[in-house]
XYZ file of C-alpha atoms in Angstrom:
750
model
C 33.878 -21.881 -5.198
C 31.773 -20.742 -8.130
C 31.266 -16.977 -8.299
C 27.557 -17.540 -8.562
C 27.214 -20.089 -5.764
C 26.241 -18.723 -2.415
C 25.538 -21.096 0.470
C 24.405 -20.590 4.052
C 27.979 -20.736 5.373
C 29.036 -17.902 3.044
C 25.942 -16.041 4.136
C 26.921 -16.236 7.796
C 30.580 -15.312 7.140
C 29.680 -11.696 6.481
C 26.050 -11.507 7.547
C 26.940 -9.239 10.445
C 28.184 -6.603 8.005
C 24.883 -6.378 6.140
C 21.679 -4.443 6.694
C 19.921 -6.344 9.495
C 22.075 -9.364 8.555
C 19.929 -10.319 5.571
C 21.188 -8.285 2.603
C 24.252 -8.541 0.440
C 25.903 -5.418 1.812
C 29.147 -3.796 0.764
C 31.315 -6.618 2.111
C 29.330 -9.155 0.121
C 29.534 -7.027 -3.009
C 33.323 -6.963 -2.739
C 33.408 -10.721 -2.127
C 31.336 -11.464 -5.200
C 33.382 -9.049 -7.286
C 36.611 -10.796 -6.296
C 35.028 -14.190 -6.982
C 33.958 -13.022 -10.436
C 37.441 -11.688 -11.070
C 39.033 -15.019 -10.075
C 36.579 -17.013 -12.161
C 37.260 -14.908 -15.240
C 41.012 -14.508 -14.753
C 41.931 -17.226 -17.234
C 40.299 -15.326 -20.117
C 42.675 -13.393 -22.291
C 39.726 -11.234 -23.255
C 36.211 -11.053 -21.859
C 33.645 -12.989 -23.868
C 30.754 -10.859 -25.046
C 27.317 -12.410 -25.604
C 23.789 -11.077 -26.007
C 20.560 -12.551 -24.666
C 16.863 -11.685 -24.702
C 14.740 -10.900 -21.658
C 11.675 -8.913 -20.581
C 11.666 -5.684 -18.582
C 9.534 -5.909 -15.433
C 10.092 -2.415 -14.031
C 6.521 -1.482 -15.057
C 3.552 -3.424 -16.491
C 4.453 -2.686 -20.146
C 6.729 -5.767 -20.529
C 9.084 -4.243 -23.103
C 11.574 -6.598 -24.714
C 15.211 -6.424 -23.621
C 18.516 -7.220 -25.253
C 21.066 -7.885 -22.517
C 24.782 -7.506 -23.132
C 26.814 -9.946 -21.053
C 30.550 -10.017 -20.462
C 31.655 -13.421 -19.221
C 27.980 -14.200 -18.524
C 27.572 -11.104 -16.337
C 24.976 -8.534 -17.525
C 26.566 -5.137 -18.085
C 24.126 -3.228 -20.350
C 20.446 -3.301 -21.289
C 18.990 -2.221 -24.615
C 15.555 -2.451 -26.178
C 14.707 -5.517 -28.233
C 14.395 -4.283 -31.856
C 11.822 -6.948 -32.780
C 9.608 -6.371 -29.730
C 6.377 -4.767 -31.037
C 5.997 -2.795 -27.800
C 9.375 -1.062 -27.705
C 10.968 -1.641 -31.144
C 14.467 -1.328 -29.698
C 13.755 1.562 -27.319
C 13.891 1.593 -23.538
C 12.781 4.112 -20.929
C 14.783 5.280 -17.917
C 13.258 2.648 -15.632
C 14.176 -0.053 -18.107
C 17.787 1.120 -18.236
C 17.857 1.196 -14.431
C 16.795 -2.470 -14.192
C 20.459 -3.429 -14.233
C 20.841 -1.686 -10.870
C 18.239 -4.050 -9.404
C 20.442 -7.005 -10.324
C 23.517 -5.420 -8.730
C 21.653 -3.864 -5.785
C 24.048 -4.149 -2.807
C 21.080 -4.291 -0.442
C 19.292 -7.208 -2.092
C 18.092 -9.999 0.148
C 20.692 -12.757 0.247
C 18.365 -15.655 1.038
C 15.376 -16.702 3.167
C 15.067 -15.170 6.616
C 12.569 -14.974 9.457
C 11.780 -12.101 11.730
C 13.184 -12.016 15.252
C 11.249 -9.966 17.791
C 8.491 -7.480 16.984
C 7.865 -6.282 13.430
C 8.781 -2.693 14.167
C 12.247 -3.780 15.370
C 13.287 -4.859 11.867
C 15.474 -7.772 12.998
C 15.831 -11.000 10.988
C 17.884 -14.155 11.057
C 18.839 -16.224 7.991
C 17.376 -19.715 7.649
C 17.552 -22.553 5.143
C 15.015 -22.833 2.333
C 13.648 -26.102 3.708
C 12.948 -24.434 7.048
C 11.407 -21.397 5.368
C 9.003 -23.484 3.288
C 8.057 -25.481 6.377
C 7.205 -22.247 8.239
C 5.046 -21.042 5.346
C 3.330 -24.447 5.107
C 2.557 -24.458 8.817
C 0.937 -21.026 8.778
C -1.069 -21.725 5.627
C -2.313 -25.034 7.029
C -3.301 -23.366 10.291
C -5.125 -20.541 8.496
C -7.035 -23.048 6.388
C -7.968 -25.187 9.390
C -9.147 -22.166 11.393
C -10.993 -20.693 8.370
C -9.429 -17.320 9.129
C -8.561 -16.486 5.561
C -5.554 -15.706 3.392
C -4.919 -12.562 1.358
C -2.501 -12.730 -1.600
C -1.361 -9.421 -3.136
C 0.661 -8.793 -6.303
C 1.188 -6.355 -9.152
C -1.402 -6.910 -11.887
C -0.235 -9.196 -14.647
C -1.835 -11.334 -17.339
C -0.316 -14.587 -18.500
C 0.810 -18.050 -17.536
C 2.936 -17.140 -14.509
C 0.195 -14.906 -13.109
C -2.236 -17.788 -13.548
C 0.189 -20.059 -11.682
C 0.183 -17.578 -8.776
C -3.614 -17.581 -8.681
C -3.860 -21.367 -9.026
C -1.778 -21.865 -5.903
C -3.968 -19.684 -3.698
C -7.397 -20.718 -4.979
C -7.623 -24.114 -3.161
C -6.650 -22.326 0.055
C -9.717 -20.095 -0.243
C -7.513 -16.996 -0.484
C -8.602 -13.635 -1.813
C -6.215 -12.803 -4.657
C -5.952 -9.050 -5.199
C -3.815 -7.011 -7.562
C -2.198 -3.610 -7.734
C -4.211 -2.480 -10.723
C -2.099 -1.106 -13.548
C -3.095 2.201 -15.144
C -3.706 0.563 -18.513
C -6.494 0.297 -21.044
C -8.064 -2.504 -18.987
C -9.244 0.163 -16.529
C -11.139 1.864 -19.362
C -12.780 -1.330 -20.655
C -15.864 -1.245 -18.369
C -16.795 2.270 -19.533
C -16.090 1.285 -23.140
C -18.468 -1.616 -22.642
C -21.127 0.726 -21.296
C -20.875 2.821 -24.478
C -20.750 0.132 -27.173
C -21.626 -3.115 -25.383
C -19.502 -5.817 -23.814
C -16.267 -6.288 -25.696
C -12.545 -5.677 -25.497
C -10.336 -2.867 -24.319
C -10.143 0.479 -26.135
C -7.171 1.037 -28.443
C -6.240 4.672 -29.135
C -4.581 5.092 -32.535
C -2.558 8.151 -31.550
C 0.054 7.999 -34.298
C -2.468 8.311 -37.158
C -4.558 11.073 -35.572
C -4.391 14.612 -36.890
C -5.514 16.274 -33.657
C -5.306 14.871 -30.122
C -7.224 16.371 -27.215
C -5.893 14.866 -23.995
C -7.747 14.841 -20.682
C -4.868 14.139 -18.300
C -3.254 11.413 -20.457
C 0.562 11.724 -20.040
C 1.428 11.088 -23.678
C 5.131 11.869 -23.385
C 5.560 10.135 -20.031
C 4.021 6.769 -19.151
C 0.439 6.617 -20.427
C -0.590 2.944 -20.971
C 3.068 2.040 -21.597
C 5.954 4.531 -21.515
C 7.970 3.363 -24.532
C 4.948 2.616 -26.737
C 3.401 5.970 -25.792
C 6.515 7.958 -26.629
C 6.964 6.110 -29.931
C 3.334 6.788 -30.897
C 3.588 10.419 -29.849
C 6.747 10.858 -31.920
C 5.093 9.498 -35.066
C 2.002 11.608 -34.408
C 4.141 14.748 -34.215
C 6.384 13.915 -37.183
C 3.361 13.496 -39.421
C 4.740 10.798 -41.752
C 3.973 12.565 -45.025
C 1.104 14.618 -43.625
C 0.772 17.732 -41.498
C 2.227 17.672 -38.001
C -0.467 16.634 -35.513
C -1.813 19.242 -33.102
C -1.826 18.361 -29.406
C -3.962 20.028 -26.701
C -3.554 18.834 -23.125
C -5.642 19.366 -19.978
C -4.035 18.801 -16.587
C -4.018 20.488 -13.211
C -0.225 20.874 -13.261
C 2.410 21.755 -15.842
C 3.781 18.278 -16.369
C 6.304 17.248 -19.004
C 3.376 16.400 -21.277
C 1.885 19.851 -20.704
C 5.217 21.435 -21.627
C 5.331 19.529 -24.917
C 1.732 20.280 -25.908
C 0.800 22.953 -28.447
C -1.690 24.205 -25.876
C -2.032 23.460 -22.181
C -5.185 24.207 -20.187
C -4.666 24.035 -16.390
C -7.944 22.312 -15.463
C -7.970 20.096 -12.318
C -8.938 16.456 -12.805
C -12.223 16.821 -10.931
C -13.361 19.545 -13.392
C -12.268 18.031 -16.682
C -15.515 16.108 -17.234
C -17.367 19.440 -17.275
C -15.175 20.662 -20.123
C -15.602 17.411 -22.065
C -19.390 17.619 -21.806
C -19.173 21.326 -22.614
C -17.361 20.546 -25.870
C -19.994 17.901 -26.647
C -22.689 20.512 -26.010
C -21.107 22.936 -28.502
C -20.715 20.209 -31.147
C -24.380 19.283 -30.848
C -25.666 22.825 -30.429
C -23.831 24.028 -33.568
C -24.595 20.797 -35.451
C -20.891 20.042 -35.996
C -21.415 16.264 -35.938
C -22.104 13.735 -38.678
C -25.824 13.231 -38.155
C -26.018 10.488 -40.770
C -23.292 8.479 -39.063
C -24.824 8.951 -35.616
C -28.219 7.901 -36.949
C -26.595 4.773 -38.360
C -25.031 4.007 -34.971
C -28.400 4.479 -33.260
C -28.883 4.535 -29.512
C -29.918 7.242 -27.095
C -28.352 10.259 -28.839
C -31.552 12.327 -28.652
C -31.842 11.977 -24.854
C -28.119 12.637 -24.388
C -28.252 15.725 -26.605
C -31.267 17.144 -24.813
C -29.619 16.914 -21.389
C -26.115 18.034 -22.348
C -27.211 21.020 -24.443
C -29.616 22.227 -21.754
C -27.246 21.956 -18.800
C -23.738 22.393 -20.210
C -23.975 25.840 -21.694
C -20.670 27.562 -22.534
C -21.175 30.051 -19.715
C -21.758 27.322 -17.113
C -18.742 25.365 -18.301
C -16.518 28.453 -18.278
C -17.465 29.235 -14.680
C -16.994 25.628 -13.525
C -13.621 25.069 -15.230
C -12.023 28.493 -15.583
C -11.698 27.957 -19.356
C -12.969 31.061 -21.218
C -16.004 30.662 -23.447
C -14.006 31.632 -26.521
C -11.512 28.819 -25.805
C -14.280 26.290 -25.287
C -15.881 27.216 -28.612
C -12.536 27.093 -30.404
C -11.681 23.621 -29.066
C -15.023 22.227 -30.217
C -14.670 23.770 -33.658
C -11.086 22.546 -34.051
C -12.167 19.018 -33.228
C -14.958 19.170 -35.793
C -12.749 20.696 -38.511
C -9.765 18.337 -38.352
C -9.930 15.163 -40.479
C -8.954 12.613 -37.819
C -9.593 13.948 -34.311
C -8.987 11.762 -31.262
C -9.784 12.360 -27.595
C -7.709 10.458 -25.023
C -7.956 10.167 -21.253
C -5.783 9.078 -18.346
C -6.260 5.372 -17.597
C -6.923 6.065 -13.923
C -9.399 8.881 -14.590
C -12.758 9.107 -12.841
C -15.566 7.113 -14.510
C -17.575 10.247 -15.352
C -14.592 11.705 -17.228
C -14.007 8.459 -19.138
C -17.705 8.417 -20.120
C -17.447 12.009 -21.365
C -14.272 11.326 -23.381
C -15.698 8.212 -25.036
C -18.893 10.132 -25.851
C -16.784 12.841 -27.516
C -15.035 10.214 -29.637
C -18.419 8.897 -30.745
C -19.641 12.398 -31.640
C -16.569 13.222 -33.769
C -16.758 9.871 -35.582
C -13.572 8.432 -34.078
C -14.924 4.927 -33.417
C -13.477 2.216 -35.635
C -11.361 4.370 -37.941
C -7.647 5.130 -38.419
C -6.520 7.785 -35.974
C -9.455 6.951 -33.716
C -10.563 4.302 -31.225
C -10.597 0.574 -31.927
C -11.508 -2.364 -29.742
C -9.034 -5.112 -28.864
C -9.488 -8.405 -30.686
C -9.732 -10.455 -27.486
C -12.909 -9.706 -25.561
C -12.726 -9.372 -21.800
C -14.486 -12.337 -20.228
C -12.992 -12.367 -16.743
C -14.474 -10.067 -14.113
C -12.613 -6.962 -13.026
C -9.792 -8.123 -10.738
C -9.970 -7.402 -7.033
C -8.062 -4.240 -6.192
C -5.238 -4.507 -3.673
C -5.915 -0.885 -2.712
C -9.487 -1.743 -1.725
C -8.282 -4.708 0.341
C -5.771 -2.525 2.179
C -8.502 0.062 2.760
C -10.640 -2.645 4.334
C -7.779 -3.547 6.669
C -7.238 0.113 7.552
C -10.947 0.558 8.344
C -10.924 -2.286 10.868
C -12.320 -5.155 8.787
C -11.646 -8.691 10.001
C -7.977 -9.329 9.167
C -6.785 -12.460 7.359
C -4.535 -14.854 9.215
C -1.932 -14.821 6.447
C -0.957 -12.068 3.996
C 1.266 -13.017 1.049
C 3.074 -10.246 -0.854
C 4.508 -11.275 -4.209
C 6.082 -7.811 -4.512
C 5.925 -4.411 -2.846
C 3.641 -2.726 -5.393
C 0.477 -2.869 -3.209
C 2.307 -1.058 -0.407
C 4.200 1.374 -2.637
C 1.179 2.587 -4.595
C 0.218 6.211 -4.080
C -3.166 5.027 -2.766
C -1.563 3.072 0.106
C -1.176 4.625 3.573
C 2.258 5.902 4.470
C 2.366 4.045 7.803
C 2.153 0.362 6.868
C 2.616 -1.326 10.251
C -0.937 -0.685 11.551
C -2.386 -2.398 8.471
C -0.972 -5.760 9.484
C -0.826 -5.550 13.276
C -3.752 -7.973 13.636
C -2.572 -10.387 10.928
C -0.850 -13.463 12.350
C 1.670 -13.890 9.581
C 2.994 -11.899 6.616
C 5.257 -13.451 3.965
C 7.150 -11.576 1.241
C 8.408 -13.096 -2.007
C 10.185 -9.900 -3.103
C 13.956 -10.093 -3.714
C 14.498 -6.559 -2.409
C 14.745 -4.791 0.906
C 11.486 -2.925 0.310
C 8.080 -2.168 1.806
C 7.073 -5.833 1.692
C 10.177 -6.824 3.656
C 9.515 -4.097 6.224
C 6.212 -5.678 7.324
C 6.941 -9.371 6.655
C 7.578 -12.115 9.199
C 9.126 -14.418 6.616
C 11.294 -13.413 3.640
C 11.383 -15.796 0.671
C 13.377 -13.819 -1.918
C 12.719 -14.815 -5.501
C 14.929 -14.129 -8.501
C 15.296 -10.675 -10.012
C 13.875 -10.278 -13.546
C 17.213 -10.913 -15.270
C 17.468 -14.224 -13.391
C 13.850 -15.248 -14.074
C 11.658 -17.002 -16.602
C 8.925 -14.847 -18.157
C 5.580 -15.534 -19.821
C 3.061 -12.698 -19.745
C 0.707 -10.782 -21.988
C 1.721 -7.108 -22.235
C -1.138 -4.638 -21.609
C -3.186 -3.681 -24.647
C -1.732 -0.670 -26.454
C -2.227 -1.505 -30.131
C -4.062 -4.003 -32.313
C -1.502 -6.811 -31.945
C -2.010 -9.740 -29.596
C 1.257 -10.372 -27.753
C 2.881 -12.744 -25.267
C 6.338 -11.811 -23.968
C 8.460 -14.779 -22.964
C 12.101 -15.284 -22.060
C 14.406 -17.505 -20.053
C 16.964 -16.343 -17.475
C 19.868 -14.419 -18.964
C 21.978 -14.479 -15.812
C 22.647 -17.158 -13.231
C 21.198 -16.406 -9.808
C 24.029 -14.838 -7.816
C 22.406 -15.229 -4.410
C 20.387 -17.859 -2.571
C 17.119 -16.979 -4.294
C 14.570 -19.156 -6.110
C 11.916 -18.898 -8.754
C 8.439 -18.008 -7.529
C 6.811 -21.154 -8.926
C 9.644 -23.245 -7.480
C 8.726 -21.938 -4.024
C 4.976 -22.313 -4.528
C 5.391 -25.820 -5.950
C 7.482 -26.957 -2.987
C 4.949 -25.442 -0.593
C 2.029 -27.139 -2.371
C 3.802 -30.485 -2.141
C 4.280 -29.946 1.600
C 0.642 -28.981 2.111
C -0.531 -32.095 0.273
C -4.182 -32.932 -0.329
C -6.170 -30.961 -2.881
C -3.566 -28.174 -2.909
C -0.834 -30.529 -4.113
C -3.204 -32.336 -6.465
C -4.431 -29.098 -8.045
C -1.018 -27.493 -8.454
C 0.868 -29.311 -11.184
C 3.771 -26.870 -11.429
C 7.117 -27.437 -9.742
C 9.282 -24.875 -11.575
C 8.911 -21.610 -13.467
C 10.422 -23.240 -16.545
C 7.563 -25.771 -16.657
C 4.971 -22.978 -16.742
C 6.731 -21.118 -19.540
C 7.220 -24.238 -21.641
C 3.536 -25.136 -21.266
C 2.622 -21.633 -22.428
C 4.864 -22.010 -25.474
C 3.151 -25.312 -26.272
C -0.197 -23.529 -26.080
C 0.954 -20.806 -28.466
C 2.210 -23.414 -30.940
C -1.184 -25.075 -30.859
C -3.035 -21.865 -31.780
C -1.916 -22.231 -35.410
C -1.787 -18.489 -36.028
C 0.541 -15.612 -35.275
C 4.332 -15.587 -35.397
C 7.415 -14.812 -33.346
C 8.434 -11.271 -32.474
C 9.740 -9.878 -35.765
C 10.723 -6.627 -37.467
C 8.160 -4.269 -38.976
C 8.448 -5.662 -42.500
C 7.976 -9.277 -41.438
C 5.114 -8.325 -39.122
C 3.341 -6.617 -42.022
C 3.965 -9.658 -44.252
C 2.420 -12.050 -41.708
C -0.550 -9.709 -41.328
C -1.144 -9.769 -45.085
C -0.886 -13.562 -45.164
C -3.358 -14.009 -42.314
C -5.734 -11.495 -43.860
C -5.784 -13.726 -46.925
C -6.416 -16.823 -44.805
C -2.853 -18.182 -44.823
C -0.613 -19.174 -41.928
C 3.022 -20.199 -42.194
C 4.484 -21.942 -39.149
C 7.435 -19.919 -37.794
C 9.352 -23.122 -36.934
C 9.364 -26.747 -38.131
C 8.388 -28.288 -34.777
C 6.952 -27.437 -31.386
C 10.351 -27.740 -29.692
C 12.078 -25.497 -32.217
C 9.226 -23.003 -31.967
C 9.691 -22.772 -28.207
C 13.430 -22.165 -28.484
C 12.933 -19.600 -31.253
C 10.260 -17.762 -29.252
C 12.585 -17.490 -26.242
C 15.350 -16.129 -28.485
C 13.020 -13.609 -30.156
C 11.456 -12.513 -26.878
C 7.849 -13.435 -27.558
C 4.934 -14.322 -29.818
C 2.474 -12.005 -31.536
C -0.498 -12.127 -33.870
C -0.645 -9.055 -36.135
C -3.993 -9.951 -37.730
C -6.735 -7.485 -36.779
C -10.205 -7.143 -38.277
C -11.481 -3.630 -37.631
C -15.164 -2.803 -37.473
C -16.069 -4.762 -34.326
C -17.492 -1.676 -32.627
C -19.759 -0.687 -35.499
C -20.949 -4.251 -36.026
C -22.044 -4.402 -32.413
C -23.639 -0.960 -32.543
C -25.690 -2.028 -35.533
C -27.386 -4.483 -33.172
C -27.692 -2.466 -29.958
C -26.904 1.205 -30.677
C -24.782 3.689 -28.733
C -25.399 4.146 -25.042
C -24.107 7.644 -24.364
C -23.832 8.182 -20.624
C -25.268 11.552 -19.523
C -23.326 13.539 -16.926
C -24.000 12.494 -13.352
C -22.419 15.474 -11.571
C -24.574 18.633 -11.576
C -22.604 21.418 -13.183
C -24.719 24.077 -11.494
C -23.348 23.165 -8.052
C -19.828 22.944 -9.419
C -20.074 26.379 -10.983
C -21.310 27.819 -7.702
C -18.255 26.377 -5.894
C -15.654 27.001 -8.591
C -13.646 29.284 -6.348
C -10.134 29.910 -7.650
C -10.876 28.442 -11.069
C -12.750 31.537 -12.192
C -10.314 34.008 -13.735
C -12.220 36.953 -12.322
C -12.482 35.540 -8.806
C -9.728 35.822 -6.200
C -8.657 32.309 -5.095
C -9.214 31.181 -1.532
C -5.512 31.505 -0.749
C -5.688 35.279 -1.394
C -9.032 36.125 0.134
C -9.129 38.251 3.242
C -8.744 36.091 6.345
C -12.067 37.309 7.725
C -13.850 36.015 4.598
C -12.493 32.460 4.910
C -13.540 29.568 7.159
C -11.080 28.804 9.939
C -9.906 25.572 8.282
C -9.261 27.412 5.003
C -7.271 30.109 6.767
C -4.987 27.499 8.332
C -4.630 25.288 5.227
C -5.508 27.479 2.223
C -4.058 25.403 -0.659
C -5.452 22.318 -2.312
C -2.881 19.509 -2.528
C -2.485 17.560 -5.774
C -0.385 14.396 -5.700
C 1.397 13.150 -8.820
C 3.879 10.358 -9.491
C 6.942 11.206 -11.635
C 7.538 8.878 -14.566
C 10.942 7.919 -13.161
C 9.564 6.752 -9.796
C 9.626 2.953 -9.719
C 6.311 1.572 -8.480
C 7.017 -2.141 -9.042
C 10.654 -3.162 -8.869
C 13.618 -2.305 -6.696
C 13.261 0.902 -4.645
C 17.032 1.238 -4.474
C 18.028 2.551 -7.918
C 20.186 5.702 -7.670
C 19.990 6.580 -11.373
C 16.227 7.117 -11.053
C 16.660 9.376 -8.028
C 19.152 11.362 -10.093
C 16.403 12.057 -12.651
C 13.908 13.478 -10.176
C 12.715 17.007 -10.795
C 14.207 17.329 -14.258
C 14.581 19.569 -16.146
C 14.232 22.394 -13.621
C 14.197 20.765 -10.195
C 16.825 19.206 -7.963
C 17.687 15.490 -8.105
C 17.214 13.359 -4.998
C 14.567 15.760 -3.710
C 10.792 15.881 -3.666
C 9.486 19.098 -5.187
C 6.336 21.188 -4.920
C 4.905 23.109 -7.881
C 3.215 26.469 -7.234
C 1.941 29.363 -9.323
C 4.178 32.482 -9.310
C 1.478 34.466 -7.448
C 1.150 31.763 -4.796
C 4.928 31.564 -4.408
C 5.274 35.341 -4.022
C 2.521 35.435 -1.415
C 4.489 32.858 0.607
C 7.830 34.590 0.024
C 9.196 31.754 -2.101
C 11.492 31.672 -5.123
C 12.485 28.925 -7.549
C 14.435 26.313 -5.584
C 13.483 27.629 -2.141
C 13.274 24.978 0.598
C 9.658 24.738 1.726
C 7.627 22.931 4.332
C 4.221 21.571 3.365
C 1.954 21.086 6.344
C -1.423 19.404 6.783
C -3.461 18.570 9.850
C -1.704 15.166 9.947
C 1.927 16.148 9.481
C 4.501 17.923 7.333
C 7.235 17.241 4.771
C 10.105 19.295 3.380
C 10.465 19.848 -0.350
C 11.920 22.198 -2.981
C 9.726 24.902 -4.522
C 9.269 24.868 -8.282
C 7.521 27.974 -9.640
C 5.330 27.040 -12.606
C 3.560 29.539 -14.820
C -0.243 29.257 -15.138
C -0.643 26.785 -12.298
C -4.034 27.154 -10.549
C -3.533 29.733 -7.822
C -5.143 27.680 -5.055
C -3.179 24.469 -5.787
C 0.181 23.017 -4.827
C 1.257 19.882 -6.722
C 3.707 17.636 -4.873
C 5.686 14.746 -6.336
C 5.149 11.321 -4.798
C 8.429 9.455 -4.473
C 8.339 6.447 -2.126
C 10.388 7.043 1.015
C 11.502 3.888 2.818
C 13.479 4.281 6.028
C 14.246 0.553 6.453
C 15.123 0.218 2.760
C 18.398 0.139 0.889
C 21.112 2.757 1.215
C 19.808 4.963 -1.605
C 16.124 4.502 -0.820
C 16.843 5.748 2.707
C 17.997 9.092 1.315
C 14.426 9.885 0.212
C 12.818 11.140 3.410
C 9.790 13.144 2.206
C 6.754 10.962 1.445
C 3.769 13.100 0.513
C 1.388 10.329 1.651
C 2.280 11.174 5.251
C 0.265 14.399 4.903
C -2.891 12.260 4.896
C -1.927 10.410 8.080
C -3.991 7.209 8.139
C -6.540 8.574 5.672
C -6.827 7.515 2.038
C -4.071 9.374 0.111
C -6.375 9.693 -2.890
C -8.873 11.813 -0.951
C -8.938 15.635 -0.907
C -6.378 17.406 1.244
C -5.701 21.053 2.087
C -2.257 22.252 3.171
C -0.190 25.335 3.793
C 3.242 26.067 2.349
C 5.895 27.973 4.274
C 9.548 28.753 3.724
C 12.026 26.757 5.763
């Protein structure tokens, strides 16, 4: 028997020893290990090879170089010619190997037995599984009850193939929106007119003011961000860049900043408009440039200067007037200032940050803000979070819910208790290869290949001026009875027949990728992923109007692109923003939130005011006395939001450098900790009106006194053996409410 073959008989031999009879389990791991050992026994020495793939542990799509011993992947490295990573890899990328070897992976298709909450499944053949899916989809279409398809956001040929399957069925296709520059594009369009996504040229800036953007963690793309930050700090023949960061907690980015200001996210827009007010009030802007850009500057200036006085801003944010004035003057004095913002920030904060960039002359210049070459023409994708909120609020449920992966259910915005969301849905199908949140609510499991076993063709999120398409073929043979996603959809479409079969031409993932490579060949510009020198050479050629084909023929181009890991076009013509502004002018968005009311309710943010948690009990409302601290939720950079939830190396990194691995932690100010009788590392219980969780206290200097920041690490009781060890899910403190809403808690020692 081949070490990589795995039939239904083998499945049943040891199925009873697995989790619910549907995962590989320890017995299966040993069986496969022995089979691999037998298959490779004739080698005098293991054969080492290298192959190219794409990391899918987050949306960034970094290139991978995979080391294989006797065709088995044993180590992952960054692809040195990938323009996103340039040979680097983050912790989640390194942990992707654990997803391939996950002992609790789904072995093959299975259907639920009994009620959903019982968690019992039985294995079935692929033909039977596809017939079950076809039956439910046909019934939903006939009854006009609707279908909801959910997946992690992705751009590219395979994502289009997913959408093309569901469209004839009248399904709503929703996505777990990635925290990338695409989220900022609508506000960028409001400022400068419809166009592309904003590109922040961090590495060439001389001064970066960050409003919650985690520059040394996972902002826009973790590896690209850290590479850009490193070059920004090294200077490259110029002075080391200065970095000022605003965030409500002392994150890793805050620790690395030259200056950290502990301003909560809901108050940061006030500070941004306050800085704009000082720049305009003291005439520290380039009036000639702003006049050239045109627009509504006069109206914006009148409102911001009148309302956002330094005193008002200081009261609303807790930032002293002298600090506010200094920040504005530093921005104006540095040669290449840049203001950046978290991709998932509130719209009013994004408007304020983009307005600041316009005032300091950062639009369309090195070390500033550019616009992507490809304009956004498609509407904003439907949010999976909004669809789940509709289900939670009692909206009419769809008959069928299809989950390509677990990201919609694992997102911090999703309710902790998932079962009630789908209790009125007739049928839920999961295409995830893992024992994860999708499997916990599904009636039918159709496990697809893991990333190392899969074909890839996707456009990485916009981070720089290059257009990119990452593509790769499988680097490892499928070890279990899994299939490619398009293989499953194609077989289902053929079974459904009619317009679904006629409109869905794909039958295999490889067909989709090869068609995408044919499309790239036909563009007649760009080149394969290449090193920095060759990329610069192609850019110079294309700037001069030349294009040299990277391969003699279409077939050879496709093979070369799969070996390189992708295609890119380095040509970029700057100036798009200013050309558009010459026609329409700037549209600076005035602040919508009244700062006067915010200043009146600033509470613990004022340095001279005692926070609510330390006021006399008689002076507080009853609810505040019971739950005196404001809860802030954050997601550690090492928490996997897309791939396998069962990666022990990532749990080992939790809480670093000061916390405890494998534990959720809560960050408190020293004064708040002393008032509760807590020390560094103390076990604590965080309680809300809806429930409680246990965590480890982390005492952080200069944290807001009325705030406790708690790490969100997905906890999955029916998950794999390591995922089960995480038992504290901060989302449970909201009960069935939206986890992104405000929440007050109390913290006590256990």
